[in-house]
Amino acid sequence: MTTTRFAPSPTGWLHIGNLRAALFNYAIARQNGGTFVLRIDDTDAERSKEEYVTGITDVLGWLGFDWDRVERQSARMDRYLAAKDALIAAGRLYECFETPVELDLKRKKQLNMGKPPVYDRAALDLTDVQKDAYRAEGRKGHWRFKLDQARIEWTDGILGDISIDAASVSDPVLIRGDGQMLYTLASVVDDTEMGITDVVRGSDHVTNTATQIQIIEALGGTVPRFAHHSLLTGPQGEGLSKRLGTLALKDLRAQGIAPQAILSLMARLGSSDPVELRATIQEVVDGFDLSKFGSAPTKFDVEDLRPLTARHLATLSAADVAATLDAAGVPGDKHAAFWAVVRENIATLDDVAGWWTQFRDGATPLVSDEDREFVATAFDLLGDPPYAADTWSSWTNAVKEATGRKGKGLFMPLRQAVTGRQRGPEMAEVMPLLQVKPKL
C-alpha cells in the first residue's frame, strides 16, 4: 500500500512553497490508490497555534485536498520517548552539554583551521561525574544521534543517485535541552510506524534525509523512497524564502486567485511538461509525473496565477458562480446573460460586482475633449432602456448618419463613453444589460 504524508508545522500560514510538497505527496498516493496522511508537526508547543492548524485544513480543503486521516505529533510524545530509550540502549544516542556559545566557538576554530565545522563528539568522552557536574551548574543536556561514519546512499526520485559521507556531517541533535523532540526524530518515528512508503520534500532536506536513513535503520524501520524537488525562486532567480510570508495561500485566496490556477501551475512548475489548466484536483493528479521534474531552481511568479485564474473563470457557467452573482446583486433572470458578457473580461470573481454596478448605475464615461460634442450628440440619439440585442447596431447607424463618423472614430468613443473602458465585451451584448441610459 502506497502511503504518503504532508507534515506542515502550525507555526505560520501555509504558503506556496509548502504546497509543492503537499501536492506531490497527494498525487503519488491518489495515483496508486494509497493513503494520504495529514500530519500536523506541532511538537514545538511554544510556537504552534490552533489558528494555524485550522488555517492548514481550511486552505487545503479550498484547494480540493482530502486526506485519509489526521495525525498530531503532540499526541505521540510517548512514541518518541520510546524511540529515545531504544536508541540510548543501542548506543546511538548520547547526551551533550555544550552551550550555543561553546558550539559556536568550536565551529569558528574549525573553520579557521580549514576544517569542516562538524561536531567533534567531545561529549562521548564525558564521565558520569562530569555530566553530574554540568547538571549541578544548571545545564540541561541535549541528545545527539551517533552517525555511523560511512557513506549514505539512495536513489532519489528526482535527483538520481545520492551519496553523502556521514563523516562530513555533524551528529544531529534529536532532542533539545528543554526536552523538545525535534523534527528529525519525530518524523522518522512517524514515518516508520505509519508505514510511509514515499516522501517528497524540498531539496534543502537532502542532508537531513541522509541522517534520517540511518536513524530509520537504527530503529529497525523500512527506508521509504525519497524524492527532493527543487526550491522556488522569484521570477528573476532571487531567493524566495524571505517573501514566502507574503505568498500565504490564504492571501492568494483573498486576492481572488482560483484554486484551479494554483494547482495547475504548481503541478507542472519545474517539470518538462507545459502548464495546462485543470478543472479539478483529480485532473491534476491524473496528469502528474514525478519523473518529469528536474533539480534546477524553479522560478515562480505570482503574476502567472492571474491569467490562469481568468482562463478558469471563462470556462464556468452562470450556475457555477450563482452565489457570486447573487452577492453582487445581479437579478436571477439576468444571471445567464450577464455572466456570458463578463466571464471573459474579469481577472477574478471580485470583478463581478464592479461590472454589475456599472450596468445598473451607469459607468463614468471615458471621453476626450475632442469627442465630447460627438458623444453628446450620440447620447441624444439613444432612447431609454430596456435595450435589445440590435440596439447597438441601430444606434451606431443613426450616429453615423448624423455625424459622418465611421470605423474606429465612431465605435471607440461610444464604447468608452458607455462602459468607461477602452476594451471589453461585444457592445451588442452589453446594451441589453444596461439598466440606465448612459450620460456625460
GROMACS .gro file of C-alpha atoms in nm:
model
  440
    1MET     CA    1   0.000   0.000   0.000
    2THR     CA    2   0.145   0.334  -0.107
    3THR     CA    3   0.130   0.574   0.187
    4THR     CA    4   0.245   0.937   0.177
    5ARG     CA    5   0.217   1.226   0.415
    6PHE     CA    6   0.220   1.603   0.433
    7ALA     CA    7   0.358   1.726   0.763
    8PRO     CA    8   0.326   2.104   0.800
    9SER     CA    9   0.421   2.288   1.117
   10PRO     CA   10   0.138   2.506   1.253
   11THR     CA   11   0.379   2.788   1.333
   12GLY     CA   12   0.263   3.009   1.045
   13TRP     CA   13   0.030   3.025   0.748
   14LEU     CA   14   0.065   2.766   0.473
   15HIS     CA   15   0.245   2.923   0.176
   16ILE     CA   16   0.306   2.845  -0.189
   17GLY     CA   17   0.633   2.666  -0.111
   18ASN     CA   18   0.461   2.425   0.128
   19LEU     CA   19   0.206   2.341  -0.138
   20ARG     CA   20   0.457   2.171  -0.367
   21ALA     CA   21   0.531   1.902  -0.110
   22ALA     CA   22   0.162   1.864  -0.026
   23LEU     CA   23   0.058   1.828  -0.389
   24PHE     CA   24   0.338   1.590  -0.490
   25ASN     CA   25   0.275   1.355  -0.200
   26TYR     CA   26  -0.102   1.372  -0.250
   27ALA     CA   27  -0.070   1.291  -0.621
   28ILE     CA   28   0.151   0.989  -0.556
   29ALA     CA   29  -0.093   0.848  -0.302
   30ARG     CA   30  -0.402   0.904  -0.514
   31GLN     CA   31  -0.243   0.772  -0.837
   32ASN     CA   32  -0.165   0.446  -0.660
   33GLY     CA   33  -0.491   0.407  -0.471
   34GLY     CA   34  -0.297   0.459  -0.149
   35THR     CA   35  -0.326   0.652   0.174
   36PHE     CA   36  -0.256   1.022   0.224
   37VAL     CA   37  -0.187   1.131   0.582
   38LEU     CA   38  -0.212   1.490   0.702
   39ARG     CA   39   0.035   1.502   0.989
   40ILE     CA   40   0.049   1.817   1.198
   41ASP     CA   41   0.406   1.875   1.319
   42ASP     CA   42   0.317   2.052   1.644
   43THR     CA   43   0.598   1.935   1.871
   44ASP     CA   44   0.701   2.299   1.921
   45ALA     CA   45   0.439   2.382   2.182
   46GLU     CA   46   0.555   2.742   2.219
   47ARG     CA   47   0.520   2.840   1.851
   48SER     CA   48   0.238   2.610   1.737
   49LYS     CA   49  -0.107   2.768   1.731
   50GLU     CA   50  -0.450   2.622   1.671
   51GLU     CA   51  -0.540   2.907   1.436
   52TYR     CA   52  -0.262   2.786   1.207
   53VAL     CA   53  -0.389   2.427   1.228
   54THR     CA   54  -0.733   2.549   1.124
   55GLY     CA   55  -0.571   2.758   0.851
   56ILE     CA   56  -0.393   2.449   0.715
   57THR     CA   57  -0.707   2.236   0.692
   58ASP     CA   58  -0.919   2.523   0.557
   59VAL     CA   59  -0.686   2.615   0.272
   60LEU     CA   60  -0.617   2.252   0.178
   61GLY     CA   61  -0.992   2.191   0.165
   62TRP     CA   62  -1.037   2.500  -0.051
   63LEU     CA   63  -0.777   2.364  -0.293
   64GLY     CA   64  -0.961   2.032  -0.315
   65PHE     CA   65  -0.740   1.808  -0.099
   66ASP     CA   66  -0.885   1.530   0.108
   67TRP     CA   67  -0.695   1.305   0.347
   68ASP     CA   68  -0.745   0.961   0.487
   69ARG     CA   69  -0.651   1.052   0.840
   70VAL     CA   70  -0.506   1.333   1.051
   71GLU     CA   71  -0.226   1.280   1.300
   72ARG     CA   72  -0.096   1.522   1.564
   73GLN     CA   73   0.266   1.478   1.665
   74SER     CA   74   0.192   1.640   2.001
   75ALA     CA   75  -0.026   1.335   2.076
   76ARG     CA   76   0.257   1.092   2.004
   77MET     CA   77   0.520   1.202   2.256
   78ASP     CA   78   0.520   0.859   2.418
   79ARG     CA   79   0.632   0.707   2.088
   80TYR     CA   80   0.924   0.949   2.060
   81LEU     CA   81   1.029   0.881   2.419
   82ALA     CA   82   1.022   0.508   2.345
   83ALA     CA   83   1.242   0.567   2.042
   84LYS     CA   84   1.478   0.773   2.258
   85ASP     CA   85   1.515   0.486   2.503
   86ALA     CA   86   1.571   0.236   2.221
   87LEU     CA   87   1.845   0.449   2.064
   88ILE     CA   88   2.018   0.500   2.401
   89ALA     CA   89   2.010   0.126   2.464
   90ALA     CA   90   2.161   0.068   2.119
   91GLY     CA   91   2.442   0.315   2.190
   92ARG     CA   92   2.323   0.550   1.914
   93LEU     CA   93   2.203   0.844   2.125
   94TYR     CA   94   2.429   1.039   2.358
   95GLU     CA   95   2.387   1.337   2.587
   96CYS     CA   96   2.578   1.661   2.528
   97PHE     CA   97   2.615   1.971   2.742
   98GLU     CA   98   2.783   2.236   2.526
   99THR     CA   99   2.616   2.575   2.527
  100PRO     CA  100   2.534   2.752   2.199
  101VAL     CA  101   2.827   2.987   2.262
  102GLU     CA  102   3.068   2.697   2.313
  103LEU     CA  103   2.947   2.524   1.997
  104ASP     CA  104   2.987   2.845   1.800
  105LEU     CA  105   3.345   2.885   1.923
  106LYS     CA  106   3.420   2.526   1.817
  107ARG     CA  107   3.282   2.588   1.470
  108LYS     CA  108   3.481   2.908   1.427
  109LYS     CA  109   3.801   2.736   1.539
  110GLN     CA  110   3.748   2.452   1.292
  111LEU     CA  111   3.680   2.695   1.008
  112ASN     CA  112   3.993   2.895   1.093
  113MET     CA  113   4.192   2.572   1.070
  114GLY     CA  114   4.038   2.495   0.730
  115LYS     CA  115   3.834   2.207   0.865
  116PRO     CA  116   3.462   2.144   0.812
  117PRO     CA  117   3.253   2.261   1.110
  118VAL     CA  118   3.150   1.914   1.221
  119TYR     CA  119   3.072   1.836   1.584
  120ASP     CA  120   3.379   1.676   1.744
  121ARG     CA  121   3.189   1.424   1.960
  122ALA     CA  122   3.358   1.551   2.273
  123ALA     CA  123   3.050   1.456   2.475
  124LEU     CA  124   3.122   1.087   2.413
  125ASP     CA  125   3.423   1.115   2.646
  126LEU     CA  126   3.232   1.268   2.936
  127THR     CA  127   3.230   1.068   3.259
  128ASP     CA  128   2.923   1.037   3.477
  129VAL     CA  129   3.094   1.266   3.729
  130GLN     CA  130   3.143   1.535   3.462
  131LYS     CA  131   2.784   1.503   3.347
  132ASP     CA  132   2.659   1.539   3.705
  133ALA     CA  133   2.877   1.847   3.744
  134TYR     CA  134   2.725   2.005   3.436
  135ARG     CA  135   2.376   1.932   3.565
  136ALA     CA  136   2.470   2.085   3.900
  137GLU     CA  137   2.564   2.401   3.709
  138GLY     CA  138   2.211   2.410   3.573
  139ARG     CA  139   2.298   2.288   3.225
  140LYS     CA  140   2.035   2.078   3.052
  141GLY     CA  141   2.167   1.809   2.824
  142HIS     CA  142   2.065   1.778   2.460
  143TRP     CA  143   2.079   1.448   2.275
  144ARG     CA  144   2.266   1.370   1.954
  145PHE     CA  145   2.236   1.069   1.726
  146LYS     CA  146   2.570   0.895   1.672
  147LEU     CA  147   2.609   0.852   1.299
  148ASP     CA  148   2.781   0.553   1.151
  149GLN     CA  149   3.052   0.742   0.964
  150ALA     CA  150   3.011   0.562   0.634
  151ARG     CA  151   2.865   0.674   0.305
  152ILE     CA  152   2.486   0.705   0.296
  153GLU     CA  153   2.342   0.630  -0.046
  154TRP     CA  154   1.999   0.623  -0.205
  155THR     CA  155   1.839   0.672  -0.545
  156ASP     CA  156   1.638   0.989  -0.530
  157GLY     CA  157   1.315   1.008  -0.728
  158ILE     CA  158   1.415   1.344  -0.876
  159LEU     CA  159   1.787   1.397  -0.811
  160GLY     CA  160   1.902   1.047  -0.906
  161ASP     CA  161   2.181   0.866  -0.720
  162ILE     CA  162   2.285   1.046  -0.400
  163SER     CA  163   2.590   0.964  -0.188
  164ILE     CA  164   2.679   1.156   0.129
  165ASP     CA  165   2.977   1.088   0.353
  166ALA     CA  166   2.837   1.079   0.706
  167ALA     CA  167   3.180   1.178   0.839
  168SER     CA  168   3.124   1.520   0.683
  169VAL     CA  169   2.800   1.573   0.876
  170SER     CA  170   2.757   1.660   1.243
  171ASP     CA  171   2.575   1.409   1.460
  172PRO     CA  172   2.225   1.560   1.451
  173VAL     CA  173   2.055   1.689   1.766
  174LEU     CA  174   1.731   1.493   1.809
  175ILE     CA  175   1.617   1.626   2.147
  176ARG     CA  176   1.678   1.976   2.279
  177GLY     CA  177   1.784   2.062   2.630
  178ASP     CA  178   1.430   2.167   2.715
  179GLY     CA  179   1.305   1.822   2.614
  180GLN     CA  180   1.152   1.921   2.281
  181MET     CA  181   1.157   1.641   2.028
  182LEU     CA  182   1.293   1.784   1.707
  183TYR     CA  183   1.160   1.723   1.358
  184THR     CA  184   1.429   1.471   1.265
  185LEU     CA  185   1.337   1.220   1.535
  186ALA     CA  186   0.961   1.275   1.530
  187SER     CA  187   0.946   1.244   1.152
  188VAL     CA  188   1.146   0.921   1.148
  189VAL     CA  189   0.936   0.759   1.420
  190ASP     CA  190   0.613   0.860   1.249
  191ASP     CA  191   0.725   0.758   0.901
  192THR     CA  192   0.833   0.420   1.035
  193GLU     CA  193   0.527   0.346   1.247
  194MET     CA  194   0.278   0.485   0.993
  195GLY     CA  195   0.424   0.282   0.708
  196ILE     CA  196   0.514   0.581   0.492
  197THR     CA  197   0.643   0.444   0.162
  198ASP     CA  198   0.719   0.766  -0.028
  199VAL     CA  199   0.845   1.104   0.088
  200VAL     CA  200   0.870   1.405  -0.142
  201ARG     CA  201   1.008   1.729   0.000
  202GLY     CA  202   1.236   2.021  -0.079
  203SER     CA  203   1.599   1.979  -0.181
  204ASP     CA  204   1.705   2.164   0.135
  205HIS     CA  205   1.627   1.836   0.316
  206VAL     CA  206   1.883   1.622   0.132
  207THR     CA  207   2.140   1.615   0.413
  208ASN     CA  208   1.862   1.567   0.665
  209THR     CA  209   1.742   1.268   0.464
  210ALA     CA  210   2.088   1.112   0.486
  211THR     CA  211   2.087   1.122   0.865
  212GLN     CA  212   1.725   1.009   0.883
  213ILE     CA  213   1.805   0.699   0.680
  214GLN     CA  214   2.050   0.588   0.948
  215ILE     CA  215   1.801   0.664   1.226
  216ILE     CA  216   1.531   0.463   1.049
  217GLU     CA  217   1.768   0.171   1.014
  218ALA     CA  218   1.876   0.202   1.380
  219LEU     CA  219   1.509   0.177   1.482
  220GLY     CA  220   1.454  -0.126   1.261
  221GLY     CA  221   1.228   0.055   1.014
  222THR     CA  222   1.199   0.034   0.636
  223VAL     CA  223   1.351   0.326   0.447
  224PRO     CA  224   1.089   0.492   0.223
  225ARG     CA  225   1.151   0.613  -0.130
  226PHE     CA  226   1.274   0.972  -0.118
  227ALA     CA  227   1.248   1.247  -0.378
  228HIS     CA  228   1.362   1.606  -0.337
  229HIS     CA  229   1.204   1.874  -0.553
  230SER     CA  230   1.380   2.198  -0.642
  231LEU     CA  231   1.326   2.511  -0.435
  232LEU     CA  232   1.128   2.805  -0.562
  233THR     CA  233   1.293   3.133  -0.653
  234GLY     CA  234   1.146   3.465  -0.759
  235PRO     CA  235   1.094   3.546  -1.128
  236GLN     CA  236   1.448   3.687  -1.155
  237GLY     CA  237   1.605   3.392  -0.977
  238GLU     CA  238   1.615   3.569  -0.642
  239GLY     CA  239   1.567   3.378  -0.320
  240LEU     CA  240   1.201   3.337  -0.235
  241SER     CA  241   1.235   3.232   0.127
  242LYS     CA  242   1.211   3.587   0.262
  243ARG     CA  243   0.900   3.652   0.054
  244LEU     CA  244   0.708   3.338   0.145
  245GLY     CA  245   0.529   3.524   0.421
  246THR     CA  246   0.367   3.738   0.150
  247LEU     CA  247   0.273   3.430  -0.051
  248ALA     CA  248   0.047   3.266   0.204
  249LEU     CA  249  -0.223   3.062   0.033
  250LYS     CA  250  -0.491   3.234   0.240
  251ASP     CA  251  -0.379   3.569   0.099
  252LEU     CA  252  -0.384   3.439  -0.259
  253ARG     CA  253  -0.736   3.315  -0.188
  254ALA     CA  254  -0.834   3.658  -0.058
  255GLN     CA  255  -0.698   3.813  -0.379
  256GLY     CA  256  -0.941   3.604  -0.581
  257ILE     CA  257  -0.687   3.359  -0.722
  258ALA     CA  258  -0.867   3.040  -0.825
  259PRO     CA  259  -0.756   2.716  -0.660
  260GLN     CA  260  -0.751   2.554  -1.005
  261ALA     CA  261  -0.491   2.810  -1.116
  262ILE     CA  262  -0.268   2.738  -0.817
  263LEU     CA  263  -0.292   2.361  -0.857
  264SER     CA  264  -0.238   2.369  -1.233
  265LEU     CA  265   0.074   2.584  -1.204
  266MET     CA  266   0.231   2.405  -0.909
  267ALA     CA  267   0.173   2.059  -1.061
  268ARG     CA  268   0.390   2.145  -1.363
  269LEU     CA  269   0.624   2.423  -1.248
  270GLY     CA  270   0.980   2.289  -1.260
  271SER     CA  271   0.891   1.997  -1.485
  272SER     CA  272   0.949   1.937  -1.856
  273ASP     CA  273   0.574   1.946  -1.922
  274PRO     CA  274   0.391   2.269  -2.008
  275VAL     CA  275   0.147   2.419  -1.762
  276GLU     CA  276  -0.206   2.317  -1.854
  277LEU     CA  277  -0.519   2.445  -1.685
  278ARG     CA  278  -0.701   2.167  -1.498
  279ALA     CA  279  -1.054   2.198  -1.365
  280THR     CA  280  -1.019   1.969  -1.060
  281ILE     CA  281  -0.751   1.832  -0.834
  282GLN     CA  282  -0.826   1.484  -0.973
  283GLU     CA  283  -0.733   1.606  -1.321
  284VAL     CA  284  -0.410   1.742  -1.174
  285VAL     CA  285  -0.339   1.405  -1.014
  286ASP     CA  286  -0.411   1.219  -1.338
  287GLY     CA  287  -0.158   1.429  -1.528
  288PHE     CA  288   0.115   1.429  -1.262
  289ASP     CA  289   0.451   1.264  -1.338
  290LEU     CA  290   0.729   1.294  -1.079
  291SER     CA  291   0.990   1.176  -1.329
  292LYS     CA  292   0.940   1.493  -1.535
  293PHE     CA  293   1.077   1.720  -1.261
  294GLY     CA  294   1.436   1.845  -1.256
  295SER     CA  295   1.681   1.966  -0.995
  296ALA     CA  296   1.734   2.322  -1.121
  297PRO     CA  297   1.590   2.606  -0.909
  298THR     CA  298   1.234   2.678  -1.017
  299LYS     CA  299   1.122   3.033  -1.092
  300PHE     CA  300   0.783   3.127  -0.953
  301ASP     CA  301   0.596   3.445  -1.038
  302VAL     CA  302   0.268   3.505  -0.859
  303GLU     CA  303   0.151   3.706  -1.160
  304ASP     CA  304   0.134   3.380  -1.359
  305LEU     CA  305  -0.163   3.281  -1.144
  306ARG     CA  306  -0.379   3.568  -1.266
  307PRO     CA  307  -0.419   3.473  -1.634
  308LEU     CA  308  -0.475   3.112  -1.528
  309THR     CA  309  -0.749   3.230  -1.295
  310ALA     CA  310  -0.907   3.433  -1.573
  311ARG     CA  311  -0.893   3.135  -1.810
  312HIS     CA  312  -1.057   2.914  -1.549
  313LEU     CA  313  -1.338   3.161  -1.485
  314ALA     CA  314  -1.410   3.180  -1.856
  315THR     CA  315  -1.492   2.808  -1.854
  316LEU     CA  316  -1.757   2.834  -1.582
  317SER     CA  317  -2.132   2.858  -1.627
  318ALA     CA  318  -2.363   3.105  -1.459
  319ALA     CA  319  -2.482   2.825  -1.233
  320ASP     CA  320  -2.125   2.765  -1.117
  321VAL     CA  321  -2.097   3.125  -0.992
  322ALA     CA  322  -2.460   3.182  -0.891
  323ALA     CA  323  -2.364   3.267  -0.532
  324THR     CA  324  -2.121   3.534  -0.653
  325LEU     CA  325  -2.380   3.680  -0.892
  326ASP     CA  326  -2.641   3.690  -0.616
  327ALA     CA  327  -2.398   3.860  -0.382
  328ALA     CA  328  -2.327   4.123  -0.647
  329GLY     CA  329  -2.699   4.196  -0.678
  330VAL     CA  330  -2.747   4.052  -1.027
  331PRO     CA  331  -3.118   3.959  -1.068
  332GLY     CA  332  -3.171   3.588  -1.117
  333ASP     CA  333  -3.331   3.629  -1.458
  334LYS     CA  334  -3.019   3.811  -1.580
  335HIS     CA  335  -2.759   3.565  -1.446
  336ALA     CA  336  -2.700   3.385  -1.774
  337ALA     CA  337  -2.688   3.693  -1.998
  338PHE     CA  338  -2.471   3.891  -1.756
  339TRP     CA  339  -2.223   3.608  -1.699
  340ALA     CA  340  -2.195   3.537  -2.072
  341VAL     CA  341  -2.089   3.900  -2.120
  342VAL     CA  342  -1.842   3.941  -1.837
  343ARG     CA  343  -1.685   3.599  -1.780
  344GLU     CA  344  -1.407   3.656  -2.033
  345ASN     CA  345  -1.349   4.008  -1.909
  346ILE     CA  346  -1.271   3.953  -1.543
  347ALA     CA  347  -0.947   3.864  -1.370
  348THR     CA  348  -1.111   3.733  -1.051
  349LEU     CA  349  -1.464   3.689  -0.919
  350ASP     CA  350  -1.413   4.008  -0.721
  351ASP     CA  351  -1.453   4.195  -1.052
  352VAL     CA  352  -1.812   4.077  -1.094
  353ALA     CA  353  -1.963   4.332  -0.857
  354GLY     CA  354  -1.794   4.619  -1.040
  355TRP     CA  355  -1.937   4.515  -1.374
  356TRP     CA  356  -2.290   4.484  -1.238
  357THR     CA  357  -2.266   4.819  -1.061
  358GLN     CA  358  -2.161   4.972  -1.390
  359PHE     CA  359  -2.454   4.817  -1.577
  360ARG     CA  360  -2.702   4.905  -1.303
  361ASP     CA  361  -2.591   5.261  -1.222
  362GLY     CA  362  -2.404   5.364  -1.534
  363ALA     CA  363  -2.030   5.398  -1.592
  364THR     CA  364  -1.811   5.703  -1.556
  365PRO     CA  365  -1.764   5.800  -1.923
  366LEU     CA  366  -1.414   5.795  -2.066
  367VAL     CA  367  -1.437   6.083  -2.313
  368SER     CA  368  -1.169   6.309  -2.458
  369ASP     CA  369  -1.234   6.681  -2.501
  370GLU     CA  370  -1.237   6.644  -2.878
  371ASP     CA  371  -1.503   6.372  -2.858
  372ARG     CA  372  -1.731   6.534  -2.601
  373GLU     CA  373  -1.960   6.708  -2.851
  374PHE     CA  374  -1.978   6.394  -3.064
  375VAL     CA  375  -2.072   6.179  -2.764
  376ALA     CA  376  -2.337   6.430  -2.650
  377THR     CA  377  -2.496   6.416  -2.995
  378ALA     CA  378  -2.483   6.034  -2.990
  379PHE     CA  379  -2.648   6.012  -2.648
  380ASP     CA  380  -2.931   6.239  -2.770
  381LEU     CA  381  -2.999   5.978  -3.040
  382LEU     CA  382  -3.024   5.691  -2.787
  383GLY     CA  383  -3.357   5.618  -2.628
  384ASP     CA  384  -3.419   5.494  -2.275
  385PRO     CA  385  -3.371   5.130  -2.168
  386PRO     CA  386  -3.456   4.850  -2.188
  387TYR     CA  387  -3.230   4.795  -2.485
  388ALA     CA  388  -3.231   4.499  -2.723
  389ALA     CA  389  -2.968   4.290  -2.899
  390ASP     CA  390  -2.996   4.513  -3.209
  391THR     CA  391  -2.981   4.843  -3.020
  392TRP     CA  392  -2.607   4.885  -3.070
  393SER     CA  393  -2.620   4.845  -3.447
  394SER     CA  394  -2.926   5.065  -3.497
  395TRP     CA  395  -2.788   5.334  -3.267
  396THR     CA  396  -2.442   5.345  -3.425
  397ASN     CA  397  -2.600   5.360  -3.772
  398ALA     CA  398  -2.807   5.658  -3.663
  399VAL     CA  399  -2.500   5.826  -3.514
  400LYS     CA  400  -2.303   5.759  -3.831
  401GLU     CA  401  -2.569   5.927  -4.043
  402ALA     CA  402  -2.595   6.226  -3.809
  403THR     CA  403  -2.221   6.288  -3.762
  404GLY     CA  404  -2.050   6.133  -4.061
  405ARG     CA  405  -1.816   5.940  -3.838
  406LYS     CA  406  -1.729   5.580  -3.915
  407GLY     CA  407  -1.495   5.295  -3.820
  408LYS     CA  408  -1.282   5.333  -3.510
  409GLY     CA  409  -1.363   5.702  -3.483
  410LEU     CA  410  -1.727   5.607  -3.442
  411PHE     CA  411  -1.720   5.292  -3.232
  412MET     CA  412  -1.432   5.352  -2.989
  413PRO     CA  413  -1.555   5.682  -2.840
  414LEU     CA  414  -1.902   5.531  -2.794
  415ARG     CA  415  -1.763   5.220  -2.624
  416GLN     CA  416  -1.555   5.432  -2.388
  417ALA     CA  417  -1.846   5.665  -2.315
  418VAL     CA  418  -2.089   5.381  -2.239
  419THR     CA  419  -1.858   5.148  -2.045
  420GLY     CA  420  -1.578   5.376  -1.924
  421ARG     CA  421  -1.335   5.121  -2.067
  422GLN     CA  422  -1.119   5.103  -2.378
  423ARG     CA  423  -1.187   4.735  -2.431
  424GLY     CA  424  -1.432   4.473  -2.318
  425PRO     CA  425  -1.719   4.252  -2.432
  426GLU     CA  426  -1.918   4.296  -2.752
  427MET     CA  427  -2.129   4.611  -2.722
  428ALA     CA  428  -2.427   4.438  -2.880
  429GLU     CA  429  -2.429   4.211  -2.574
  430VAL     CA  430  -2.363   4.494  -2.330
  431MET     CA  431  -2.654   4.717  -2.432
  432PRO     CA  432  -2.936   4.482  -2.318
  433LEU     CA  433  -2.780   4.471  -1.972
  434LEU     CA  434  -2.777   4.848  -1.918
  435GLN     CA  435  -3.033   4.950  -1.657
  436VAL     CA  436  -2.996   5.326  -1.712
  437LYS     CA  437  -2.933   5.545  -2.013
  438PRO     CA  438  -2.565   5.646  -2.045
  439LYS     CA  439  -2.492   6.012  -1.987
  440LEU     CA  440  -2.199   6.251  -1.976
   0.00000   0.00000   0.00000
